């Protein structure tokens, strides 16, 4: 029978050689294997381990966090933490000595190996090796969390560093509070309700990354909820391509609406003059028929330009995620944005982005480059408010009319398109004064996910 394996977390392999010599001197039959701190989780999946030895600190990672992650994977695995400040409670044995060859540490390892009959001591199963390979080779952010939201398994992706092992997102991610609140809300929904969270779009302002996340409940071998399994993908480049396409489509839509508006005005003028002609001539009849056909073409252009893509597929989103997504694409330096509260909603992703892009751009166009904008959730929807000059028109609903513009350089179709998007979702869009004296656009009747 092979001797049991002692897994030592260390940066240098020389540390493992030192511990191996100390065990041999004490006549303890065991093999020491060394793993780097960022690989401890997948090494545990691949290796039959009788005892885990953890330093108080190892590189940029804290031994306590690594020990907690290992305990989450294999609850009965004997863990010994050594170092002058080692103190982790009853479930993790501690040795207050920095020397790997200390008699106290060697004795603790010997005692742990005598009673080491856990899942961690059996040879790795085929599914475990598959899982380990996925975490080692996949470029996407894969992770497993316990019910307290600590990372138990974590691959080395560009999005989340391995230093998060044994910690929560808010302990080590350089992300904004709104993003972390949304991520925590998703975690808790999966853990508390046992429901899936699939293809949620997120945006982290501090990291400047657009992300797509899916999380599902994790049930252990006793069919008890043990945490969650997730994957987060960096889709920043994809979102940039979508943003450019969206801007191009919006420009084309506005050009079409503006052209149709001008053509309709000219056709009305022509029709008015033609009605004053008294002669009964076949050429006049032909002109009337031509004007009628042109009017029909203009109506068709307006109808097509006012409609969104027929592929209208509502999906659940966080309000803050879409807002920050759009805001990052506007590249505004002096203007400021604050998301005061957040909520989940059901909306077509592209239509929702265009809707918010119109409202945020409208605030900047009328409030100036240094305008302050606030976005927040309400009981039935959300609002977009600014501290600009407000809406000086009566009735205020005129701003939603096609072709209405308070500025000469404005096409007058932005808010008209926004209102059509709202109606297609079954929302109600209204405008009023904000608390800061500017404009406040309020959206109500917004559907929540089940």
CSV table of C-alpha atoms in Angstrom, one decimal:
chain,number,residue,atom,x,y,z
A,1,UNK,CA,0.0,0.0,0.0
A,2,UNK,CA,1.3,3.4,-0.9
A,3,UNK,CA,2.2,5.8,1.9
A,4,UNK,CA,-0.3,8.7,2.4
A,5,UNK,CA,0.3,12.0,0.7
A,6,UNK,CA,1.0,15.2,2.7
A,7,UNK,CA,0.1,18.2,0.5
A,8,UNK,CA,2.2,21.3,1.3
A,9,UNK,CA,1.3,24.7,0.0
A,10,UNK,CA,4.5,26.4,-0.9
A,11,UNK,CA,6.0,28.7,-3.6
A,12,UNK,CA,9.3,26.8,-3.7
A,13,UNK,CA,9.7,23.0,-4.0
A,14,UNK,CA,12.6,23.2,-1.5
A,15,UNK,CA,10.1,23.6,1.3
A,16,UNK,CA,8.6,20.2,0.4
A,17,UNK,CA,12.1,18.6,0.5
A,18,UNK,CA,12.6,20.1,4.0
A,19,UNK,CA,9.3,18.8,5.3
A,20,UNK,CA,10.0,15.3,3.7
A,21,UNK,CA,13.3,15.1,5.5
A,22,UNK,CA,11.7,16.0,8.8
A,23,UNK,CA,9.0,13.3,8.4
A,24,UNK,CA,11.6,10.7,7.5
A,25,UNK,CA,13.7,11.6,10.6
A,26,UNK,CA,10.6,11.1,12.7
A,27,UNK,CA,10.0,7.7,11.0
A,28,UNK,CA,6.6,8.9,9.6
A,29,UNK,CA,5.9,7.0,6.4
A,30,UNK,CA,4.4,9.7,4.1
A,31,UNK,CA,5.1,11.4,0.8
A,32,UNK,CA,5.2,15.2,0.6
A,33,UNK,CA,3.8,16.8,-2.5
A,34,UNK,CA,4.1,20.6,-3.0
A,35,UNK,CA,1.6,22.8,-4.7
A,36,UNK,CA,1.6,26.5,-5.5
A,37,UNK,CA,-1.1,28.4,-3.6
A,38,UNK,CA,-3.1,29.3,-6.8
A,39,UNK,CA,-3.3,25.6,-7.7
A,40,UNK,CA,-4.3,24.1,-4.3
A,41,UNK,CA,-8.0,23.6,-5.3
A,42,UNK,CA,-7.4,21.7,-8.5
A,43,UNK,CA,-4.5,19.7,-6.9
A,44,UNK,CA,-6.9,18.5,-4.3
A,45,UNK,CA,-9.2,17.3,-7.1
A,46,UNK,CA,-6.4,15.3,-8.7
A,47,UNK,CA,-4.5,14.0,-5.7
A,48,UNK,CA,-5.4,11.6,-2.9
A,49,UNK,CA,-4.4,13.7,0.2
A,50,UNK,CA,-4.2,12.5,3.7
A,51,UNK,CA,-3.3,15.9,5.2
A,52,UNK,CA,-3.0,19.5,4.0
A,53,UNK,CA,-0.3,21.7,5.4
A,54,UNK,CA,-0.8,25.4,5.0
A,55,UNK,CA,1.4,28.4,5.8
A,56,UNK,CA,-0.1,31.5,7.5
A,57,UNK,CA,0.8,33.4,4.3
A,58,UNK,CA,2.1,32.2,1.0
A,59,UNK,CA,2.8,34.8,-1.7
A,60,UNK,CA,-0.2,37.1,-2.1
A,61,UNK,CA,-2.6,34.6,-0.5
A,62,UNK,CA,-3.6,34.1,3.1
A,63,UNK,CA,-3.4,30.6,4.5
A,64,UNK,CA,-6.6,30.9,6.4
A,65,UNK,CA,-8.6,31.6,3.1
A,66,UNK,CA,-6.9,28.6,1.4
A,67,UNK,CA,-7.7,26.4,4.4
A,68,UNK,CA,-11.4,27.5,4.4
A,69,UNK,CA,-11.6,26.7,0.6
A,70,UNK,CA,-10.1,23.2,1.1
A,71,UNK,CA,-12.5,22.5,4.0
A,72,UNK,CA,-15.4,23.5,1.7
A,73,UNK,CA,-14.3,21.0,-0.9
A,74,UNK,CA,-13.5,18.2,1.6
A,75,UNK,CA,-15.0,18.9,5.0
A,76,UNK,CA,-13.2,16.1,6.9
A,77,UNK,CA,-9.8,16.7,5.4
A,78,UNK,CA,-7.2,17.2,8.2
A,79,UNK,CA,-5.6,20.7,7.8
A,80,UNK,CA,-2.7,22.0,9.7
A,81,UNK,CA,-1.7,25.7,9.5
A,82,UNK,CA,1.8,26.6,10.7
A,83,UNK,CA,3.3,30.0,11.4
A,84,UNK,CA,3.9,32.4,14.3
A,85,UNK,CA,0.4,33.9,13.9
A,86,UNK,CA,-1.5,30.7,13.1
A,87,UNK,CA,-4.9,30.7,14.9
A,88,UNK,CA,-7.9,29.3,13.0
A,89,UNK,CA,-10.1,27.7,15.6
A,90,UNK,CA,-10.9,24.0,16.4
A,91,UNK,CA,-11.6,22.7,12.9
A,92,UNK,CA,-8.1,23.6,11.6
A,93,UNK,CA,-5.2,22.6,13.7
A,94,UNK,CA,-2.5,25.2,14.2
A,95,UNK,CA,1.2,25.1,15.0
A,96,UNK,CA,2.7,28.4,16.1
A,97,UNK,CA,6.1,27.8,14.5
A,98,UNK,CA,7.5,29.0,11.2
A,99,UNK,CA,9.9,26.1,10.9
A,100,UNK,CA,8.8,23.2,8.6
A,101,UNK,CA,11.1,20.9,10.5
A,102,UNK,CA,9.7,21.7,14.0
A,103,UNK,CA,8.9,18.6,16.2
A,104,UNK,CA,5.4,20.1,16.9
A,105,UNK,CA,4.5,20.3,13.2
A,106,UNK,CA,5.9,16.8,12.4
A,107,UNK,CA,3.9,15.4,15.4
A,108,UNK,CA,0.7,17.1,14.3
A,109,UNK,CA,1.1,15.6,10.8
A,110,UNK,CA,1.7,12.2,12.1
A,111,UNK,CA,-1.4,12.3,14.3
A,112,UNK,CA,-3.5,13.6,11.4
A,113,UNK,CA,-2.4,10.8,9.1
A,114,UNK,CA,-3.3,8.1,11.7
A,115,UNK,CA,-7.0,9.2,11.6
A,116,UNK,CA,-7.2,10.3,7.9
A,117,UNK,CA,-10.1,8.3,6.4
A,118,UNK,CA,-11.9,10.9,4.3
A,119,UNK,CA,-13.1,11.5,0.7
A,120,UNK,CA,-9.8,13.4,0.1
A,121,UNK,CA,-7.7,10.2,0.7
A,122,UNK,CA,-9.2,8.1,-2.1
A,123,UNK,CA,-7.8,8.2,-5.6
A,124,UNK,CA,-9.2,10.9,-7.9
A,125,UNK,CA,-12.3,9.9,-9.8
A,126,UNK,CA,-12.7,10.3,-13.5
A,127,UNK,CA,-15.2,13.2,-13.1
A,128,UNK,CA,-12.8,14.9,-10.7
A,129,UNK,CA,-10.0,14.9,-13.2
A,130,UNK,CA,-12.4,16.3,-15.9
A,131,UNK,CA,-13.4,19.1,-13.5
A,132,UNK,CA,-9.8,19.8,-12.7
A,133,UNK,CA,-8.9,20.1,-16.4
A,134,UNK,CA,-11.8,22.4,-17.0
A,135,UNK,CA,-10.6,24.8,-14.2
A,136,UNK,CA,-7.0,24.5,-15.3
A,137,UNK,CA,-7.4,25.1,-19.0
A,138,UNK,CA,-10.6,27.1,-19.6
A,139,UNK,CA,-10.0,30.8,-20.2
A,140,UNK,CA,-13.5,31.8,-18.9
A,141,UNK,CA,-14.0,32.6,-15.2
A,142,UNK,CA,-15.2,29.3,-13.6
A,143,UNK,CA,-15.9,29.0,-9.9
A,144,UNK,CA,-17.7,27.2,-7.1
A,145,UNK,CA,-18.9,29.0,-4.0
A,146,UNK,CA,-20.2,27.7,-0.7
A,147,UNK,CA,-23.4,28.9,0.9
A,148,UNK,CA,-21.5,31.8,2.6
A,149,UNK,CA,-20.4,32.8,-1.0
A,150,UNK,CA,-16.7,31.9,-0.4
A,151,UNK,CA,-14.8,30.7,-3.5
A,152,UNK,CA,-14.0,27.0,-3.1
A,153,UNK,CA,-12.8,26.4,-6.7
A,154,UNK,CA,-11.5,29.3,-8.9
A,155,UNK,CA,-9.6,29.3,-12.1
A,156,UNK,CA,-6.9,31.8,-13.0
A,157,UNK,CA,-8.7,34.1,-15.3
A,158,UNK,CA,-8.1,37.7,-16.2
A,159,UNK,CA,-11.3,38.7,-14.5
A,160,UNK,CA,-10.8,37.3,-11.0
A,161,UNK,CA,-7.4,36.6,-9.4
A,162,UNK,CA,-6.7,33.4,-7.6
A,163,UNK,CA,-6.2,35.4,-4.4
A,164,UNK,CA,-10.0,35.3,-4.1
A,165,UNK,CA,-9.9,31.6,-3.1
A,166,UNK,CA,-11.6,31.2,0.2
A,167,UNK,CA,-12.9,34.8,0.0
A,168,UNK,CA,-16.0,36.7,-1.2
A,169,UNK,CA,-16.2,39.0,-4.2
A,170,UNK,CA,-16.3,42.1,-2.1
A,171,UNK,CA,-13.1,41.0,-0.2
A,172,UNK,CA,-10.9,41.3,-3.3
A,173,UNK,CA,-12.5,42.5,-6.5
A,174,UNK,CA,-11.8,46.1,-7.5
A,175,UNK,CA,-15.5,46.6,-8.5
A,176,UNK,CA,-18.0,49.3,-7.8
A,177,UNK,CA,-20.6,49.0,-5.0
A,178,UNK,CA,-23.5,48.7,-7.4
A,179,UNK,CA,-21.9,45.9,-9.4
A,180,UNK,CA,-21.0,44.0,-6.2
A,181,UNK,CA,-24.6,44.4,-4.9
A,182,UNK,CA,-26.0,43.0,-8.1
A,183,UNK,CA,-23.5,40.0,-8.0
A,184,UNK,CA,-24.3,39.4,-4.3
A,185,UNK,CA,-28.1,39.5,-5.1
A,186,UNK,CA,-27.6,36.9,-7.8
A,187,UNK,CA,-25.6,34.6,-5.5
A,188,UNK,CA,-28.2,34.8,-2.7
A,189,UNK,CA,-31.1,34.1,-5.1
A,190,UNK,CA,-29.3,30.9,-6.3
A,191,UNK,CA,-28.4,29.9,-2.7
A,192,UNK,CA,-31.6,30.8,-0.9
A,193,UNK,CA,-34.1,29.9,-3.6
A,194,UNK,CA,-32.2,27.1,-5.4
A,195,UNK,CA,-33.0,28.8,-8.8
A,196,UNK,CA,-30.8,29.2,-11.8
A,197,UNK,CA,-29.5,32.6,-12.9
A,198,UNK,CA,-28.7,32.3,-16.6
A,199,UNK,CA,-27.0,34.7,-19.0
A,200,UNK,CA,-27.1,37.8,-16.9
A,201,UNK,CA,-25.3,40.8,-18.4
A,202,UNK,CA,-23.2,42.8,-15.9
A,203,UNK,CA,-20.9,45.9,-16.1
A,204,UNK,CA,-18.2,46.8,-13.7
A,205,UNK,CA,-17.4,50.5,-14.0
A,206,UNK,CA,-14.1,50.2,-12.0
A,207,UNK,CA,-12.8,47.3,-14.1
A,208,UNK,CA,-14.3,48.7,-17.4
A,209,UNK,CA,-15.5,45.2,-18.3
A,210,UNK,CA,-18.8,43.9,-19.7
A,211,UNK,CA,-19.6,40.5,-18.3
A,212,UNK,CA,-22.1,37.7,-18.9
A,213,UNK,CA,-22.8,35.4,-15.9
A,214,UNK,CA,-24.7,32.2,-15.3
A,215,UNK,CA,-25.0,30.5,-11.9
A,216,UNK,CA,-26.7,27.3,-10.8
A,217,UNK,CA,-27.2,25.6,-7.4
A,218,UNK,CA,-24.7,23.0,-6.3
A,219,UNK,CA,-26.0,20.0,-4.5
A,220,UNK,CA,-23.5,17.7,-2.7
A,221,UNK,CA,-23.4,13.9,-2.4
A,222,UNK,CA,-26.2,14.0,0.2
A,223,UNK,CA,-28.4,16.1,-2.1
A,224,UNK,CA,-28.1,19.1,0.2
A,225,UNK,CA,-27.6,22.6,-1.2
A,226,UNK,CA,-23.9,23.2,-0.7
A,227,UNK,CA,-23.4,26.4,-2.7
A,228,UNK,CA,-23.4,27.4,-6.4
A,229,UNK,CA,-21.4,26.8,-9.6
A,230,UNK,CA,-20.9,29.7,-12.0
A,231,UNK,CA,-19.2,30.9,-15.1
A,232,UNK,CA,-18.5,34.6,-16.0
A,233,UNK,CA,-17.4,35.6,-19.5
A,234,UNK,CA,-15.7,38.8,-20.4
A,235,UNK,CA,-17.8,40.1,-23.4
A,236,UNK,CA,-16.3,43.6,-23.5
A,237,UNK,CA,-15.2,43.4,-27.2
A,238,UNK,CA,-18.6,41.9,-28.2
A,239,UNK,CA,-20.4,44.7,-26.4
A,240,UNK,CA,-18.3,47.3,-28.2
A,241,UNK,CA,-19.2,45.9,-31.6
A,242,UNK,CA,-22.8,45.9,-30.6
A,243,UNK,CA,-22.6,49.5,-29.4
A,244,UNK,CA,-21.1,50.6,-32.8
A,245,UNK,CA,-23.8,48.8,-34.7
A,246,UNK,CA,-26.5,50.2,-32.4
A,247,UNK,CA,-25.3,53.7,-33.0
A,248,UNK,CA,-25.2,53.2,-36.7
A,249,UNK,CA,-28.7,51.8,-36.7
A,250,UNK,CA,-29.9,54.7,-34.6
A,251,UNK,CA,-28.4,57.3,-37.0
A,252,UNK,CA,-30.0,55.5,-40.0
A,253,UNK,CA,-33.3,55.5,-38.2
A,254,UNK,CA,-33.2,59.2,-37.3
A,255,UNK,CA,-32.1,60.1,-40.9
A,256,UNK,CA,-35.1,58.1,-42.3
A,257,UNK,CA,-37.5,59.7,-39.8
A,258,UNK,CA,-36.2,63.2,-40.5
A,259,UNK,CA,-36.3,62.7,-44.3
A,260,UNK,CA,-39.9,61.3,-44.0
A,261,UNK,CA,-40.9,64.3,-41.8
A,262,UNK,CA,-39.5,66.8,-44.4
A,263,UNK,CA,-41.1,65.0,-47.3
A,264,UNK,CA,-44.4,64.9,-45.6
A,265,UNK,CA,-44.3,68.7,-45.0
A,266,UNK,CA,-43.5,69.3,-48.7
A,267,UNK,CA,-46.2,66.9,-49.9
A,268,UNK,CA,-48.7,68.8,-47.7
A,269,UNK,CA,-47.6,72.0,-49.3
A,270,UNK,CA,-47.9,70.5,-52.8
A,271,UNK,CA,-51.4,69.1,-52.0
A,272,UNK,CA,-52.5,72.5,-50.7
A,273,UNK,CA,-51.4,74.3,-53.9
A,274,UNK,CA,-52.8,71.6,-56.1
A,275,UNK,CA,-56.2,71.9,-54.5
A,276,UNK,CA,-56.3,75.6,-55.6
A,277,UNK,CA,-56.0,74.6,-59.3
A,278,UNK,CA,-59.4,74.7,-60.9
A,279,UNK,CA,-58.5,73.2,-64.3
A,280,UNK,CA,-59.8,69.7,-64.9
A,281,UNK,CA,-56.8,68.0,-66.6
A,282,UNK,CA,-55.6,64.5,-66.8
A,283,UNK,CA,-52.1,65.7,-65.8
A,284,UNK,CA,-53.5,67.1,-62.6
A,285,UNK,CA,-55.1,63.7,-61.8
A,286,UNK,CA,-51.7,62.1,-62.4
A,287,UNK,CA,-50.0,64.5,-60.0
A,288,UNK,CA,-52.6,63.8,-57.3
A,289,UNK,CA,-52.1,60.1,-57.7
A,290,UNK,CA,-48.4,60.5,-57.5
A,291,UNK,CA,-48.7,62.6,-54.4
A,292,UNK,CA,-50.9,59.9,-52.9
A,293,UNK,CA,-48.3,57.2,-53.7
A,294,UNK,CA,-45.5,59.3,-52.2
A,295,UNK,CA,-47.6,59.8,-49.0
A,296,UNK,CA,-48.0,56.1,-48.7
A,297,UNK,CA,-44.2,55.6,-49.1
A,298,UNK,CA,-43.5,58.2,-46.5
A,299,UNK,CA,-46.0,56.5,-44.1
A,300,UNK,CA,-44.2,53.1,-44.7
A,301,UNK,CA,-40.8,54.7,-44.0
A,302,UNK,CA,-42.0,56.1,-40.8
A,303,UNK,CA,-43.5,52.8,-39.8
A,304,UNK,CA,-40.3,50.8,-40.6
A,305,UNK,CA,-38.0,53.4,-39.0
A,306,UNK,CA,-40.2,53.6,-35.8
A,307,UNK,CA,-40.2,49.8,-35.3
A,308,UNK,CA,-37.6,47.8,-33.4
A,309,UNK,CA,-36.2,44.5,-34.7
A,310,UNK,CA,-38.9,41.8,-35.0
A,311,UNK,CA,-36.7,39.6,-32.8
A,312,UNK,CA,-38.1,41.1,-29.6
A,313,UNK,CA,-37.0,38.8,-26.8
A,314,UNK,CA,-37.4,40.1,-23.2
A,315,UNK,CA,-34.8,38.9,-20.8
A,316,UNK,CA,-34.0,39.6,-17.1
A,317,UNK,CA,-31.5,42.3,-16.5
A,318,UNK,CA,-30.2,44.5,-13.7
A,319,UNK,CA,-31.1,48.2,-14.3
A,320,UNK,CA,-27.6,49.3,-13.1
A,321,UNK,CA,-25.8,46.9,-15.5
A,322,UNK,CA,-27.6,48.3,-18.6
A,323,UNK,CA,-27.2,51.9,-17.4
A,324,UNK,CA,-23.4,51.6,-16.8
A,325,UNK,CA,-23.1,49.7,-20.1
A,326,UNK,CA,-24.7,52.6,-22.0
A,327,UNK,CA,-22.9,55.3,-20.0
A,328,UNK,CA,-19.5,53.8,-20.8
A,329,UNK,CA,-20.2,53.9,-24.5
A,330,UNK,CA,-21.1,57.6,-24.4
A,331,UNK,CA,-17.5,58.7,-23.4
A,332,UNK,CA,-18.6,61.7,-21.4
A,333,UNK,CA,-15.9,63.2,-19.2
A,334,UNK,CA,-17.5,66.2,-17.4
A,335,UNK,CA,-21.0,64.8,-16.9
A,336,UNK,CA,-21.6,62.6,-13.9
A,337,UNK,CA,-23.9,59.6,-13.3
A,338,UNK,CA,-25.2,58.1,-10.1
A,339,UNK,CA,-27.2,54.9,-9.8
A,340,UNK,CA,-29.1,55.5,-6.6
A,341,UNK,CA,-30.9,52.1,-6.4
A,342,UNK,CA,-31.2,49.0,-8.4
A,343,UNK,CA,-33.8,46.4,-9.5
A,344,UNK,CA,-34.2,43.5,-11.9
A,345,UNK,CA,-36.5,43.9,-14.9
A,346,UNK,CA,-37.6,42.2,-18.1
A,347,UNK,CA,-36.8,43.9,-21.3
A,348,UNK,CA,-35.4,43.3,-24.8
A,349,UNK,CA,-31.6,43.8,-24.4
A,350,UNK,CA,-30.9,46.0,-27.4
A,351,UNK,CA,-34.1,48.0,-27.2
A,352,UNK,CA,-33.4,48.7,-23.5
A,353,UNK,CA,-29.9,49.9,-24.3
A,354,UNK,CA,-31.2,52.2,-27.1
A,355,UNK,CA,-33.9,53.5,-24.8
A,356,UNK,CA,-31.4,54.5,-22.0
A,357,UNK,CA,-28.9,55.8,-24.6
A,358,UNK,CA,-31.6,58.2,-25.8
A,359,UNK,CA,-32.6,59.4,-22.3
A,360,UNK,CA,-29.0,59.8,-21.1
A,361,UNK,CA,-27.9,61.6,-24.3
A,362,UNK,CA,-31.0,63.8,-24.1
A,363,UNK,CA,-30.0,64.8,-20.6
A,364,UNK,CA,-26.5,65.8,-21.8
A,365,UNK,CA,-27.8,67.6,-24.9
A,366,UNK,CA,-30.1,69.8,-22.8
A,367,UNK,CA,-28.3,70.0,-19.5
A,368,UNK,CA,-24.8,70.6,-20.8
A,369,UNK,CA,-21.6,68.6,-20.7
A,370,UNK,CA,-21.3,68.9,-16.9
A,371,UNK,CA,-24.8,67.8,-16.2
A,372,UNK,CA,-25.4,65.5,-13.2
A,373,UNK,CA,-27.7,62.5,-13.9
A,374,UNK,CA,-29.3,60.2,-11.5
A,375,UNK,CA,-30.9,56.8,-12.3
A,376,UNK,CA,-32.8,54.8,-9.8
A,377,UNK,CA,-35.5,52.1,-9.2
A,378,UNK,CA,-39.1,52.7,-8.2
A,379,UNK,CA,-41.8,50.3,-7.0
A,380,UNK,CA,-43.1,50.0,-10.5
A,381,UNK,CA,-40.1,50.8,-12.7
A,382,UNK,CA,-37.3,53.3,-12.8
A,383,UNK,CA,-36.4,57.0,-13.5
A,384,UNK,CA,-33.7,59.1,-15.2
A,385,UNK,CA,-33.3,62.6,-13.8
A,386,UNK,CA,-30.9,65.4,-14.3
A,387,UNK,CA,-30.1,68.9,-12.9
A,388,UNK,CA,-30.4,70.7,-16.3
A,389,UNK,CA,-32.9,73.4,-17.3
A,390,UNK,CA,-35.9,71.1,-17.3
A,391,UNK,CA,-38.7,70.8,-19.9
A,392,UNK,CA,-40.1,74.2,-20.9
A,393,UNK,CA,-43.0,73.1,-23.1
A,394,UNK,CA,-46.7,72.7,-22.5
A,395,UNK,CA,-48.0,70.2,-22.4
A,396,UNK,CA,-44.8,68.3,-21.5
A,397,UNK,CA,-45.9,65.2,-23.5
A,398,UNK,CA,-45.2,67.1,-26.7
A,399,UNK,CA,-41.5,66.1,-26.3
A,400,UNK,CA,-42.6,62.6,-27.4
A,401,UNK,CA,-44.1,63.7,-30.7
A,402,UNK,CA,-42.3,62.9,-33.9
A,403,UNK,CA,-40.2,65.8,-35.2
A,404,UNK,CA,-40.5,67.9,-32.0
A,405,UNK,CA,-37.2,69.6,-31.2
A,406,UNK,CA,-36.4,72.4,-28.8
A,407,UNK,CA,-32.9,72.8,-30.4
A,408,UNK,CA,-32.3,73.4,-34.1
A,409,UNK,CA,-29.5,70.8,-34.3
A,410,UNK,CA,-31.8,68.1,-32.8
A,411,UNK,CA,-33.7,65.8,-35.2
A,412,UNK,CA,-36.7,65.7,-32.8
A,413,UNK,CA,-37.1,61.9,-33.0
A,414,UNK,CA,-35.0,60.6,-30.1
A,415,UNK,CA,-37.7,60.8,-27.4
A,416,UNK,CA,-40.3,59.8,-30.0
A,417,UNK,CA,-38.3,56.5,-30.5
A,418,UNK,CA,-37.9,56.1,-26.8
A,419,UNK,CA,-41.6,56.4,-26.2
A,420,UNK,CA,-42.3,53.8,-28.9
A,421,UNK,CA,-39.8,51.4,-27.3
A,422,UNK,CA,-41.6,51.9,-23.9
A,423,UNK,CA,-45.0,51.2,-25.5
A,424,UNK,CA,-43.7,48.0,-27.1
A,425,UNK,CA,-42.6,46.8,-23.7
A,426,UNK,CA,-46.0,47.7,-22.2
A,427,UNK,CA,-44.4,50.6,-20.2
A,428,UNK,CA,-45.7,54.1,-19.5
A,429,UNK,CA,-43.1,56.9,-20.1
A,430,UNK,CA,-43.8,60.3,-18.6
A,431,UNK,CA,-41.7,63.5,-18.0
A,432,UNK,CA,-41.8,65.9,-15.0
A,433,UNK,CA,-39.5,68.2,-13.0
A,434,UNK,CA,-36.7,66.5,-11.1
A,435,UNK,CA,-35.8,67.4,-7.5
A,436,UNK,CA,-32.8,69.4,-8.8
A,437,UNK,CA,-34.9,71.5,-11.2
A,438,UNK,CA,-34.1,69.5,-14.3
A,439,UNK,CA,-36.1,66.9,-16.1
A,440,UNK,CA,-37.2,63.6,-14.8
A,441,UNK,CA,-38.3,60.8,-17.1
A,442,UNK,CA,-40.2,58.1,-15.2
A,443,UNK,CA,-41.0,54.6,-16.5
A,444,UNK,CA,-43.8,52.6,-14.9
A,445,UNK,CA,-45.5,49.3,-15.4
A,446,UNK,CA,-42.1,47.5,-15.8
A,447,UNK,CA,-42.4,43.8,-15.5
A,448,UNK,CA,-40.2,42.0,-12.9
A,449,UNK,CA,-38.7,38.5,-13.5
A,450,UNK,CA,-40.6,35.7,-11.7
